[in-house]
Tab-separated table of C-alpha atoms and ligand atoms in Angstrom:
chain	number	residue	atom	x	y	z
A	1	MET	CA	-21.810	25.006	-81.145
A	2	VAL	CA	-25.236	24.823	-79.573
A	3	GLU	CA	-27.194	21.727	-80.817
A	4	GLN	CA	-30.688	23.118	-81.723
A	5	ARG	CA	-33.831	22.368	-79.756
A	6	ALA	CA	-35.631	19.476	-81.176
A	7	SER	CA	-39.362	19.388	-81.826
A	8	ARG	CA	-41.401	17.769	-79.092
A	9	SER	CA	-41.977	14.525	-81.215
A	10	GLU	CA	-38.267	14.159	-82.009
A	11	ARG	CA	-36.974	14.262	-78.313
A	12	ALA	CA	-35.424	11.201	-76.705
A	13	ALA	CA	-37.653	8.784	-74.878
A	14	LEU	CA	-36.610	7.696	-71.392
A	15	PRO	CA	-33.919	5.155	-71.910
A	16	ASP	CA	-33.660	2.028	-69.800
A	17	PHE	CA	-30.256	2.946	-68.244
A	18	LEU	CA	-28.771	6.116	-67.114
A	19	TYR	CA	-24.984	6.574	-67.294
A	20	GLY	CA	-23.896	8.551	-64.250
A	21	THR	CA	-20.973	11.007	-64.587
A	22	ALA	CA	-20.062	11.674	-60.843
A	23	TRP	CA	-16.383	11.397	-59.658
A	24	LYS	CA	-14.912	11.119	-63.011
A	25	GLU	CA	-12.937	14.315	-63.035
A	26	GLU	CA	-10.600	14.696	-66.076
A	27	ARG	CA	-11.763	11.280	-67.327
A	28	THR	CA	-15.281	12.618	-67.808
A	29	ALA	CA	-15.147	13.560	-71.377
A	30	ALA	CA	-13.544	10.281	-72.538
A	31	LEU	CA	-15.767	8.156	-70.433
A	32	VAL	CA	-19.009	9.878	-71.722
A	33	GLU	CA	-17.844	9.385	-75.218
A	34	LEU	CA	-17.055	5.722	-74.340
A	35	ALA	CA	-20.573	5.218	-72.796
A	36	LEU	CA	-22.264	6.786	-75.813
A	37	ARG	CA	-20.226	4.470	-78.178
A	38	ALA	CA	-21.152	1.458	-75.881
A	39	GLY	CA	-24.806	2.319	-76.424
A	40	PHE	CA	-25.912	4.308	-73.404
A	41	ARG	CA	-28.529	7.076	-74.428
A	42	GLY	CA	-29.183	8.552	-71.022
A	43	ILE	CA	-26.709	10.741	-69.377
A	44	ASP	CA	-27.072	11.918	-65.644
A	45	THR	CA	-24.955	14.948	-64.410
A	46	ALA	CA	-25.077	17.812	-62.085
A	47	ASN	CA	-23.906	21.469	-62.069
A	48	GLN	CA	-21.932	20.690	-58.764
A	49	ARG	CA	-18.226	20.874	-59.549
A	50	ARG	CA	-17.337	19.271	-56.252
A	51	HIS	CA	-18.575	15.756	-57.682
A	52	TYR	CA	-19.133	16.373	-61.276
A	53	PHE	CA	-17.362	17.809	-64.161
A	54	GLU	CA	-20.258	19.034	-66.293
A	55	ALA	CA	-18.271	20.814	-68.880
A	56	GLY	CA	-16.325	17.604	-69.478
A	57	VAL	CA	-19.729	15.786	-70.052
A	58	GLY	CA	-20.376	18.550	-72.698
A	59	GLU	CA	-16.946	17.833	-74.269
A	60	GLY	CA	-17.660	14.051	-74.493
A	61	LEU	CA	-21.042	14.749	-76.017
A	62	ALA	CA	-19.513	17.135	-78.586
A	63	VAL	CA	-16.945	14.550	-79.666
A	64	ALA	CA	-19.790	11.921	-79.854
A	65	TYR	CA	-21.923	14.197	-82.044
A	66	ARG	CA	-18.870	15.054	-84.274
A	67	ALA	CA	-18.126	11.397	-84.738
A	68	GLY	CA	-21.722	10.644	-85.573
A	69	VAL	CA	-22.223	8.345	-82.667
A	70	ALA	CA	-25.420	9.994	-81.577
A	71	LYS	CA	-27.312	13.246	-82.104
A	72	ARG	CA	-28.634	15.479	-79.337
A	73	VAL	CA	-32.192	14.392	-79.944
A	74	ASP	CA	-31.203	10.705	-79.293
A	75	ILE	CA	-29.833	11.424	-75.892
A	76	PHE	CA	-31.852	11.860	-72.528
A	77	LEU	CA	-29.895	14.569	-70.826
A	78	GLN	CA	-30.389	15.143	-67.133
A	79	THR	CA	-28.695	17.608	-64.831
A	80	LYS	CA	-29.279	19.058	-61.342
A	81	PHE	CA	-29.503	22.184	-59.270
A	82	THR	CA	-27.404	21.911	-56.041
A	83	TYR	CA	-27.870	24.243	-53.085
A	84	ARG	CA	-24.952	26.130	-51.622
A	85	PRO	CA	-24.087	23.679	-48.836
A	86	GLY	CA	-23.671	20.801	-51.365
A	87	GLN	CA	-21.144	22.790	-53.453
A	88	ASP	CA	-17.402	23.811	-53.032
A	89	HIS	CA	-16.126	27.256	-53.971
A	90	ARG	CA	-16.759	26.544	-57.754
A	91	LEU	CA	-20.356	27.841	-57.818
A	92	PRO	CA	-22.500	27.945	-60.936
A	93	TYR	CA	-24.411	30.895	-59.573
A	94	ASP	CA	-24.162	34.107	-57.368
A	95	PRO	CA	-24.534	32.821	-53.808
A	96	ALA	CA	-25.843	36.199	-52.802
A	97	ALA	CA	-28.721	36.019	-55.413
A	98	ARG	CA	-32.267	34.847	-54.395
A	99	LEU	CA	-32.583	31.031	-54.809
A	100	SER	CA	-34.972	31.637	-57.838
A	101	VAL	CA	-32.105	33.431	-59.543
A	102	GLN	CA	-29.507	30.832	-58.506
A	103	VAL	CA	-31.801	28.149	-60.188
A	104	ALA	CA	-31.980	30.092	-63.442
A	105	GLN	CA	-28.159	30.911	-63.470
A	106	SER	CA	-27.353	27.144	-62.654
A	107	LEU	CA	-29.362	25.866	-65.569
A	108	ALA	CA	-28.043	28.553	-67.981
A	109	SER	CA	-24.538	27.498	-67.017
A	110	SER	CA	-25.537	23.756	-67.531
A	111	LEU	CA	-26.800	24.525	-70.911
A	112	GLU	CA	-23.599	26.239	-71.742
A	113	HIS	CA	-21.627	23.294	-70.316
A	114	LEU	CA	-23.659	20.747	-72.233
A	115	GLY	CA	-23.710	22.717	-75.566
A	116	THR	CA	-27.487	22.563	-75.750
A	117	ASP	CA	-30.483	24.794	-75.376
A	118	TYR	CA	-32.571	22.377	-73.494
A	119	VAL	CA	-32.087	19.383	-71.083
A	120	ASP	CA	-34.601	16.505	-70.849
A	121	SER	CA	-34.680	16.591	-67.013
A	122	PHE	CA	-33.726	19.075	-64.337
A	123	VAL	CA	-33.519	17.714	-60.869
A	124	LEU	CA	-33.383	19.363	-57.520
A	125	HIS	CA	-30.264	17.522	-56.074
A	126	GLY	CA	-31.713	17.299	-52.596
A	127	PRO	CA	-34.177	19.224	-50.443
A	128	SER	CA	-32.672	21.778	-47.994
A	129	SER	CA	-33.768	19.969	-44.906
A	130	GLY	CA	-33.618	16.252	-44.205
A	131	TYR	CA	-37.161	16.315	-42.711
A	132	ASN	CA	-39.485	18.686	-44.592
A	133	TRP	CA	-40.150	20.345	-47.855
A	134	THR	CA	-39.238	23.882	-46.922
A	135	ASP	CA	-40.129	27.338	-48.139
A	136	ALA	CA	-36.583	27.336	-49.697
A	137	ASP	CA	-37.507	24.123	-51.683
A	138	ALA	CA	-40.738	25.648	-52.758
A	139	GLU	CA	-38.961	28.661	-54.196
A	140	ALA	CA	-36.487	26.558	-55.986
A	141	TRP	CA	-39.149	24.384	-57.344
A	142	GLU	CA	-41.257	27.343	-58.597
A	143	ALA	CA	-38.085	28.549	-60.317
A	144	MET	CA	-37.543	25.199	-61.977
A	145	ARG	CA	-41.118	25.193	-63.157
A	146	LYS	CA	-40.404	28.532	-64.920
A	147	GLU	CA	-37.434	26.937	-66.662
A	148	ARG	CA	-39.750	24.207	-67.867
A	149	ASP	CA	-42.375	26.685	-69.018
A	150	ALA	CA	-39.589	28.388	-70.979
A	151	GLY	CA	-38.666	25.182	-72.716
A	152	ARG	CA	-35.178	24.849	-71.179
A	153	THR	CA	-36.138	21.471	-69.558
A	154	ARG	CA	-38.743	18.938	-70.486
A	155	LEU	CA	-39.152	17.346	-67.094
A	156	LEU	CA	-38.449	18.140	-63.572
A	157	GLY	CA	-37.337	15.882	-60.751
A	158	VAL	CA	-36.159	15.693	-57.168
A	159	SER	CA	-33.371	13.651	-55.574
A	160	ASN	CA	-32.411	12.260	-52.187
A	161	VAL	CA	-35.952	12.505	-50.903
A	162	SER	CA	-37.958	10.634	-48.284
A	163	LEU	CA	-41.669	9.733	-48.691
A	164	GLY	CA	-42.508	12.776	-46.476
A	165	HIS	CA	-40.675	15.167	-48.789
A	166	VAL	CA	-42.571	13.977	-51.817
A	167	GLU	CA	-45.928	13.959	-50.162
A	168	GLN	CA	-45.357	17.498	-48.799
A	169	MET	CA	-44.117	18.774	-52.135
A	170	ILE	CA	-47.116	17.476	-53.980
A	171	ALA	CA	-49.424	19.083	-51.357
A	172	VAL	CA	-47.736	22.431	-51.697
A	173	HIS	CA	-47.294	22.618	-55.453
A	174	SER	CA	-50.296	20.318	-56.658
A	175	GLU	CA	-47.710	18.724	-58.893
A	176	ALA	CA	-45.819	15.408	-58.673
A	177	PRO	CA	-42.225	15.395	-60.053
A	178	ALA	CA	-41.711	13.467	-63.195
A	179	CYS	CA	-38.894	11.584	-61.555
A	180	VAL	CA	-37.203	10.748	-58.213
A	181	GLN	CA	-33.604	9.841	-58.048
A	182	ASN	CA	-32.656	8.075	-54.780
A	183	ARG	CA	-29.751	5.824	-53.441
A	184	CYS	CA	-31.131	2.350	-53.082
A	185	TYR	CA	-30.213	0.319	-50.060
A	186	ALA	CA	-31.192	-3.304	-50.161
A	187	ARG	CA	-31.434	-3.250	-46.408
A	188	LEU	CA	-34.128	-0.498	-46.654
A	189	GLY	CA	-36.226	-2.778	-49.006
A	190	TRP	CA	-34.603	-1.066	-51.957
A	191	ASP	CA	-36.268	2.179	-50.892
A	192	ARG	CA	-39.588	0.278	-50.842
A	193	GLU	CA	-41.710	3.114	-49.436
A	194	VAL	CA	-40.677	5.787	-52.006
A	195	ARG	CA	-40.654	3.267	-54.807
A	196	SER	CA	-44.283	2.323	-54.208
A	197	PHE	CA	-45.423	5.923	-53.824
A	198	CYS	CA	-43.675	6.629	-57.227
A	199	ARG	CA	-45.461	3.658	-58.878
A	200	GLU	CA	-48.884	4.965	-57.620
A	201	HIS	CA	-48.178	8.449	-58.780
A	202	ASN	CA	-46.640	7.554	-62.136
A	203	ILE	CA	-43.258	9.003	-61.098
A	204	VAL	CA	-40.137	7.455	-62.604
A	205	TYR	CA	-38.001	6.087	-59.798
A	206	GLN	CA	-34.234	6.249	-60.584
A	207	GLY	CA	-32.074	4.227	-58.431
A	208	PHE	CA	-28.274	4.850	-57.881
A	209	SER	CA	-25.724	2.869	-55.947
A	210	LEU	CA	-27.346	-0.264	-56.642
A	211	LEU	CA	-23.956	-2.104	-56.619
A	212	THR	CA	-21.843	0.103	-54.349
A	213	ALA	CA	-24.349	0.424	-51.582
A	214	ASN	CA	-25.167	-3.262	-51.681
A	215	VAL	CA	-21.890	-5.102	-51.919
A	216	GLY	CA	-23.213	-7.876	-49.607
A	217	MET	CA	-26.142	-8.447	-51.967
A	218	VAL	CA	-24.010	-8.558	-55.003
A	219	HIS	CA	-21.921	-11.365	-53.456
A	220	HIS	CA	-25.047	-13.091	-51.826
A	221	GLN	CA	-25.278	-16.839	-52.606
A	222	LEU	CA	-28.796	-16.441	-53.937
A	223	VAL	CA	-27.691	-13.693	-56.398
A	224	GLU	CA	-24.696	-15.759	-57.502
A	225	THR	CA	-26.862	-18.834	-57.987
A	226	ILE	CA	-29.273	-16.903	-60.171
A	227	ALA	CA	-26.406	-15.434	-62.105
A	228	ALA	CA	-25.046	-18.833	-62.906
A	229	ARG	CA	-28.330	-20.095	-63.927
A	230	TYR	CA	-28.554	-17.449	-66.736
A	231	SER	CA	-24.792	-17.433	-67.370
A	232	ARG	CA	-24.704	-13.778	-66.293
A	233	THR	CA	-22.911	-11.786	-63.708
A	234	PRO	CA	-24.251	-10.941	-60.236
A	235	ALA	CA	-24.151	-7.295	-61.152
A	236	GLN	CA	-26.409	-7.990	-64.207
A	237	VAL	CA	-28.794	-9.856	-61.950
A	238	ILE	CA	-29.053	-6.789	-59.619
A	239	PHE	CA	-29.799	-4.414	-62.650
A	240	ALA	CA	-32.436	-7.009	-63.922
A	241	PHE	CA	-33.949	-7.156	-60.534
A	242	ALA	CA	-33.967	-3.381	-60.372
A	243	ARG	CA	-35.869	-3.139	-63.620
A	244	ALA	CA	-38.195	-5.998	-62.529
A	245	VAL	CA	-39.298	-3.978	-59.477
A	246	GLY	CA	-39.718	-0.655	-61.367
A	247	ILE	CA	-36.303	1.019	-60.839
A	248	LEU	CA	-34.689	2.968	-63.714
A	249	PRO	CA	-31.020	2.084	-62.895
A	250	LEU	CA	-28.002	4.381	-62.990
A	251	THR	CA	-24.432	3.011	-63.456
A	252	GLY	CA	-21.178	4.877	-63.125
A	253	ALA	CA	-19.157	2.114	-64.774
A	254	SER	CA	-15.754	3.155	-66.121
A	255	SER	CA	-14.606	-0.130	-67.724
A	256	PRO	CA	-15.763	-0.828	-71.214
A	257	LYS	CA	-16.564	-4.476	-70.095
A	258	HIS	CA	-18.844	-3.244	-67.274
A	259	MET	CA	-20.450	-0.683	-69.621
A	260	SER	CA	-21.394	-3.574	-72.073
A	261	GLU	CA	-22.466	-5.958	-69.198
A	262	ASP	CA	-24.703	-3.247	-67.726
A	263	LEU	CA	-26.399	-2.467	-71.014
A	264	ALA	CA	-26.705	-6.250	-71.799
A	265	SER	CA	-28.790	-6.736	-68.556
A	266	SER	CA	-31.662	-5.027	-70.261
A	267	ASP	CA	-32.756	-8.108	-71.968
A	268	MET	CA	-32.510	-10.238	-68.926
A	269	ARG	CA	-35.877	-11.421	-67.470
A	270	LEU	CA	-36.158	-12.901	-63.956
A	271	SER	CA	-38.909	-15.100	-62.915
A	272	SER	CA	-41.359	-13.539	-60.417
A	273	LYS	CA	-40.121	-16.162	-57.891
A	274	GLU	CA	-36.496	-14.956	-58.369
A	275	VAL	CA	-37.554	-11.267	-58.070
A	276	GLU	CA	-39.502	-12.122	-54.776
A	277	GLU	CA	-36.488	-14.132	-53.508
A	278	ILE	CA	-34.086	-11.194	-54.126
A	279	GLU	CA	-36.527	-8.643	-52.594
A	280	SER	CA	-37.197	-10.781	-49.549
A	281	LEU	CA	-33.436	-11.031	-48.741
A	282	ALA	CA	-33.829	-7.431	-47.648
A	283	ARG	CA	-36.948	-7.933	-45.337
B	301	LIG	N1	-28.492	12.266	-56.749
B	301	LIG	C1	-27.406	11.996	-56.059
B	301	LIG	O1	-27.266	12.625	-54.985
B	301	LIG	C2	-26.337	11.049	-56.587
B	301	LIG	C3	-25.434	10.470	-55.706
B	301	LIG	C4	-24.597	9.601	-56.084
B	301	LIG	C5	-24.639	9.177	-57.510
B	301	LIG	N2	-25.467	9.692	-58.379
B	301	LIG	C6	-25.568	9.411	-59.701
B	301	LIG	O2	-25.492	7.997	-59.912
B	301	LIG	C7	-24.428	7.607	-60.796
B	301	LIG	C8	-23.939	6.274	-60.526
B	301	LIG	O3	-23.427	6.181	-59.154
B	301	LIG	P1	-23.358	4.700	-58.496
B	301	LIG	O4	-23.051	5.004	-57.096
B	301	LIG	O5	-24.439	3.886	-58.892
B	301	LIG	O6	-22.253	4.075	-59.309
B	301	LIG	P2	-20.653	4.390	-59.144
B	301	LIG	O7	-20.251	5.012	-57.663
B	301	LIG	O8	-20.248	5.253	-60.222
B	301	LIG	O9	-19.911	3.013	-59.121
B	301	LIG	C9	-20.134	2.047	-60.101
B	301	LIG	C10	-19.210	0.995	-59.586
B	301	LIG	O10	-19.830	-0.239	-59.959
B	301	LIG	C11	-18.870	-0.877	-60.788
B	301	LIG	N3	-19.660	-1.671	-61.751
B	301	LIG	C12	-20.495	-1.056	-62.779
B	301	LIG	N4	-20.949	-2.043	-63.528
B	301	LIG	C13	-20.409	-3.234	-63.029
B	301	LIG	C14	-20.533	-4.517	-63.448
B	301	LIG	N5	-21.241	-4.883	-64.439
B	301	LIG	N6	-19.791	-5.464	-62.872
B	301	LIG	C15	-19.101	-5.043	-61.848
B	301	LIG	N7	-18.860	-3.945	-61.287
B	301	LIG	C16	-19.514	-2.915	-61.996
B	301	LIG	C17	-17.974	0.191	-61.375
B	301	LIG	O11	-16.658	-0.340	-61.687
B	301	LIG	P3	-15.787	0.230	-62.903
B	301	LIG	O12	-15.661	1.749	-62.659
B	301	LIG	O13	-14.481	-0.459	-62.821
B	301	LIG	O14	-16.464	-0.080	-64.313
B	301	LIG	C18	-17.919	1.130	-60.254
B	301	LIG	O15	-16.952	0.761	-59.265
B	301	LIG	C19	-23.383	8.728	-60.486
B	301	LIG	O16	-22.374	8.818	-61.378
B	301	LIG	C20	-24.352	9.845	-60.425
B	301	LIG	O17	-24.600	10.205	-61.799
B	301	LIG	C21	-26.396	10.539	-57.880
């Protein structure tokens, strides 16, 4: 059954954590249900069967709705359009069709997988070139705008972008994305350039791989000392730090303990000195 579209005022606000559903395969539905029961209200997925099982996300949501854990309107649901090179043979669109048609087919398939008639955010999984915002990206983005105009997504975003990509896309389309989703390496100043651009342009910066790309940071003496000071875990310190510098964090936790700890990091406030100390580790 398709959960009906909510009126604008009823729709979910941006939560302070996104639960990521990549690489969960046959455990996807159960983990999505578990994450919702734990308290997550933001779900990130993609119509890219190679790394995500989006239909499994839909199953988990349906179970949670039936059990009264949450309603569609309580959940910030985000999915992505992925170009052909990022996919395997299980495509959500006709590869011979124009890109604009592929975008529409991909989102239609996502809505079916997720049992809904709108998503909260629709993200271009990555630009077609590592260097520039190309004509292909422009065609895909214009098609995404049409989906938004038709009410099938509230917001539009881009992922895996450099500062140059975002600057070029704004110049071409006279529009900033509502969100950017990037991998956040501590050694690159936690993506400092893109983050500050996002802050200046009121773009929500979503950071993934905060723990997995920064294992050295999670085990760093400074982070461990701060964790001990607050009787928290180093992972919670990383998430609290992320929020303090304007990152909306993603987590792909599969253990219930990690899910609860991740959510509990939301009320953790680091001092500005601690934030500076963690940020300066990467300089
Ligand atoms: N846009 C893109 O191209 C892109 C690329 C990659 C990822 N993503 C998104 O980002 C999501 C998250 O990916 P990710 O790379 O950040 O995470 P991830 O690869 O799913 O891994 C999270 C890891 O951190 C561990 N963990 C979580 N909370 C912890 C805690 N409190 N203490 C200790 N360990 C903890 C988890 O362990 P347990 O599993 O044992 O709990 C797991 O090993 C993905 O699912 C996907 O939605 C997007």
